[in-house]
Short mmCIF file of C-alpha atoms in Angstrom, two decimals:
data_model
loop_
_atom_site.label_atom_id
_atom_site.label_comp_id
_atom_site.label_asym_id
_atom_site.label_seq_id
_atom_site.Cartn_x
_atom_site.Cartn_y
_atom_site.Cartn_z
CA MET A 6 0.00 0.00 0.00
CA LEU A 7 2.56 2.59 1.11
CA HIS A 8 5.10 1.66 -1.53
CA GLY A 9 2.64 1.36 -4.41
CA ASP A 10 4.44 3.79 -6.71
CA CYS A 11 7.84 2.36 -5.87
CA GLN A 12 6.72 -1.20 -6.61
CA LYS A 13 5.65 -0.17 -10.13
CA LEU A 14 9.19 0.91 -10.99
CA ASP A 15 11.49 -1.30 -13.04
CA PRO A 16 13.77 -3.28 -10.67
CA ARG A 17 16.86 -1.68 -12.23
CA ILE A 18 15.49 1.80 -11.52
CA ARG A 19 14.69 0.84 -7.92
CA ARG A 20 18.20 -0.61 -7.51
CA THR A 21 19.89 2.52 -8.89
CA ARG A 22 17.77 4.83 -6.77
CA GLY A 23 18.55 2.67 -3.75
CA LEU A 24 22.27 3.04 -4.44
CA LEU A 25 21.95 6.81 -4.69
CA GLN A 26 19.85 7.04 -1.51
CA ASP A 27 22.31 4.84 0.41
CA ALA A 28 25.21 6.95 -0.83
CA LEU A 29 23.55 10.17 0.33
CA LYS A 30 22.70 8.60 3.68
CA ARG A 31 26.36 7.67 4.25
CA LEU A 32 27.59 11.08 3.13
CA LEU A 33 25.22 12.86 5.51
CA GLU A 34 27.01 11.18 8.40
CA GLU A 35 30.32 12.59 7.15
CA LYS A 36 29.50 16.15 6.14
CA GLU A 37 26.80 18.79 5.87
CA PHE A 38 24.23 18.51 3.13
CA ASP A 39 25.12 21.84 1.55
CA LYS A 40 28.73 20.67 1.18
CA ILE A 41 27.75 17.41 -0.57
CA THR A 42 27.97 17.60 -4.36
CA ILE A 43 26.27 15.54 -7.05
CA GLN A 44 29.73 14.21 -7.91
CA ASP A 45 30.21 13.08 -4.27
CA ILE A 46 26.90 11.21 -4.37
CA ALA A 47 27.59 9.61 -7.75
CA GLU A 48 31.06 8.46 -6.68
CA ALA A 49 29.79 7.08 -3.36
CA ALA A 50 27.11 5.16 -5.28
CA THR A 51 29.72 3.99 -7.87
CA LEU A 52 27.66 5.60 -10.63
CA ASN A 53 28.27 8.51 -12.96
CA ARG A 54 26.70 11.98 -12.86
CA ALA A 55 24.59 11.27 -15.94
CA THR A 56 22.99 8.32 -14.11
CA PHE A 57 22.24 10.56 -11.14
CA TYR A 58 20.49 13.10 -13.39
CA ALA A 59 18.53 10.35 -15.12
CA HIS A 60 16.84 9.72 -11.75
CA TYR A 61 16.82 13.04 -9.89
CA PRO A 62 16.89 16.67 -11.06
CA ASP A 63 19.06 17.68 -8.08
CA LYS A 64 20.30 16.57 -4.68
CA PHE A 65 17.25 18.11 -2.97
CA ALA A 66 14.93 15.71 -4.80
CA LEU A 67 17.15 12.81 -3.74
CA LEU A 68 17.11 13.98 -0.11
CA GLU A 69 13.33 14.28 -0.15
CA GLU A 70 12.95 10.77 -1.54
CA LEU A 71 15.47 9.37 0.98
CA ILE A 72 13.43 10.80 3.87
CA ARG A 73 10.13 9.65 2.37
CA VAL A 74 11.36 6.10 1.71
CA ASN A 75 12.90 5.75 5.18
CA PHE A 76 9.72 6.97 6.87
CA LEU A 77 7.50 4.74 4.72
CA GLN A 78 9.72 1.74 5.45
CA LEU A 79 9.21 2.33 9.16
CA LEU A 80 5.44 2.48 8.63
CA GLU A 81 5.54 -0.69 6.49
CA CYS A 82 7.55 -2.57 9.15
CA ARG A 83 4.91 -1.65 11.70
CA LYS A 84 2.04 -2.44 9.30
CA VAL A 85 0.65 1.04 9.93
CA ARG A 86 -2.72 1.63 8.30
CA PHE A 87 -5.36 4.27 8.89
CA ASP A 88 -8.74 3.18 7.63
CA GLY A 89 -10.49 6.45 8.41
CA SER A 90 -13.16 4.73 10.47
CA CYS A 91 -11.73 5.17 13.98
CA ALA A 92 -9.83 8.12 15.40
CA THR A 93 -7.77 5.87 17.69
CA ALA A 94 -6.56 3.87 14.67
CA PHE A 95 -3.95 6.54 14.06
CA HIS A 96 -2.14 5.70 17.35
CA PRO A 97 0.50 3.68 15.41
CA ILE A 98 1.06 6.63 13.05
CA VAL A 99 1.85 8.96 15.96
CA LEU A 100 4.11 6.33 17.53
CA ALA A 101 5.92 5.81 14.22
CA VAL A 102 6.52 9.57 13.86
CA CYS A 103 7.91 9.70 17.41
CA ASP A 104 10.20 6.74 16.79
CA TYR A 105 11.33 8.11 13.43
CA LEU A 106 12.22 11.51 14.90
CA ALA A 107 13.92 9.94 17.94
CA GLU A 108 16.04 7.71 15.69
CA LEU A 109 16.83 10.61 13.39
CA GLN A 110 17.90 12.73 16.35
CA LYS A 111 20.82 10.31 16.90
CA SER A 112 22.20 10.95 13.42
CA ARG A 113 24.65 13.68 12.52
CA ALA A 114 22.35 14.80 9.70
CA SER A 115 19.60 15.84 12.10
CA LYS A 116 21.78 18.69 13.38
CA GLN A 117 21.65 20.35 9.96
CA ARG A 118 19.00 23.07 9.65
CA GLN A 119 18.41 22.40 5.93
CA PHE A 120 17.92 18.68 6.57
CA GLU A 121 15.40 19.34 9.35
CA ALA A 122 13.18 21.40 7.03
CA PHE A 123 13.13 18.58 4.47
CA VAL A 124 12.23 16.03 7.15
CA GLU A 125 9.39 18.22 8.39
CA GLY A 126 7.86 18.83 4.98
CA THR A 127 8.23 15.26 3.75
CA VAL A 128 6.96 13.51 6.89
CA ILE A 129 3.99 15.87 7.28
CA ASP A 130 3.04 15.25 3.66
CA GLN A 131 3.25 11.46 4.09
CA ILE A 132 1.03 11.59 7.19
CA ARG A 133 -1.48 13.65 5.19
CA VAL A 134 -1.44 11.09 2.35
CA ILE A 135 -2.07 8.23 4.79
CA LEU A 136 -4.97 10.06 6.44
CA MET A 137 -6.50 10.95 3.07
CA ASP A 138 -6.20 7.32 1.92
CA GLY A 139 -8.15 6.31 5.04
CA TYR A 140 -10.82 8.92 4.44
CA LYS A 141 -11.25 7.78 0.85
CA LYS A 142 -11.69 4.15 1.91
CA HIS A 143 -14.34 5.03 4.50
CA PRO A 144 -16.02 8.27 3.43
CA VAL A 145 -18.03 10.03 6.13
CA GLU A 146 -20.35 13.00 5.73
CA ARG A 147 -18.38 16.05 6.88
CA SER A 148 -19.08 19.75 6.98
CA ILE A 149 -15.33 20.41 6.68
CA ASN A 150 -13.22 19.40 3.67
CA PRO A 151 -11.33 16.15 4.50
CA GLU A 152 -8.20 17.56 2.78
CA LEU A 153 -8.14 20.42 5.28
CA ILE A 154 -8.69 18.02 8.19
CA ALA A 155 -5.88 15.70 7.01
CA ALA A 156 -3.50 18.63 6.50
CA THR A 157 -4.27 20.11 9.93
CA ALA A 158 -3.99 16.74 11.68
CA SER A 159 -0.68 16.03 9.91
CA TRP A 160 0.85 19.25 11.19
CA ALA A 161 -0.54 18.61 14.69
CA ILE A 162 0.86 15.06 14.80
CA TYR A 163 4.28 16.17 13.59
CA GLY A 164 4.34 19.22 15.88
CA ALA A 165 3.43 17.17 18.94
CA ALA A 166 6.05 14.52 18.09
CA LYS A 167 8.68 17.21 17.48
CA GLN A 168 7.91 18.82 20.85
CA TRP A 169 8.21 15.40 22.49
CA VAL A 170 11.53 14.49 20.83
CA ASN A 171 13.09 17.87 21.73
CA ASN A 172 12.28 17.43 25.42
CA PRO A 173 15.35 15.98 27.19
CA ASP A 174 13.13 14.70 30.03
CA ARG A 175 10.56 13.20 27.70
CA ALA A 176 8.16 10.49 28.78
CA PRO A 177 8.31 7.10 27.05
CA SER A 178 6.83 7.31 23.55
CA GLU A 179 3.88 5.00 24.37
CA GLU A 180 2.88 7.27 27.24
CA PHE A 181 3.23 10.40 25.14
CA VAL A 182 1.24 8.94 22.23
CA ALA A 183 -1.86 8.58 24.42
CA THR A 184 -1.71 12.32 25.09
CA ALA A 185 -1.08 13.15 21.42
CA VAL A 186 -4.03 11.00 20.37
CA ASN A 187 -6.30 12.93 22.76
CA LEU A 188 -5.03 16.22 21.31
CA VAL A 189 -5.44 15.24 17.66
CA ARG A 190 -8.67 13.19 17.86
CA PRO A 191 -10.91 16.31 17.76
CA ILE A 192 -9.21 17.40 14.55
CA LEU A 193 -9.75 14.01 12.88
CA THR A 194 -13.43 13.95 13.81
CA ALA A 195 -14.05 17.64 13.01
CA GLY A 196 -17.09 18.32 10.88
CA THR A 197 -18.78 14.98 11.54
CA ALA A 198 -22.11 14.61 13.29
CA PRO A 199 -21.71 13.41 16.91
CA ALA A 200 -22.69 9.77 17.51
CA GLY A 201 -26.44 9.39 18.00
CA ASN A 202 -27.36 12.47 15.95
CA SER A 203 -29.08 12.04 12.61
#
């Protein structure tokens, strides 16, 4: 489900993109993103520059895909799904975001301001996509556009997880997620008729 587009790609394309993503990941542990060149990435991947440009227009597109793929792999490993029918079903999404940010915080790359902005934008967008997929599978009559709800909830989930990960005295993620779910649930159910009303 989460890797639908990726699975449609030719295996050779997936392999080459995987080499480029792995190369960038290794390089980010050695130096700052703005100091990494396309030539550095191509050499680390044992490919040429022309091959790089056949797959990505620039290193920013590669970074965005690296973040997206890593986050989606975490969600896949946890079998995270949001079917849109129950507000508490997004508990694993919040937990996955917390775990992703906590793991990322250990890396050298996370200290780079430019990298952080890409993580934020990419992860928020992926949360929004997951929520919208759930809403499409189980449509509910709403007085508020589901796109707006998904976008707002995505920012709220990411913002709460970011606040949690930046707290040096943070509670365990499972404990925090219960609080985050209570904060975000009203957003996810916004615009729906309360139970029992017709």
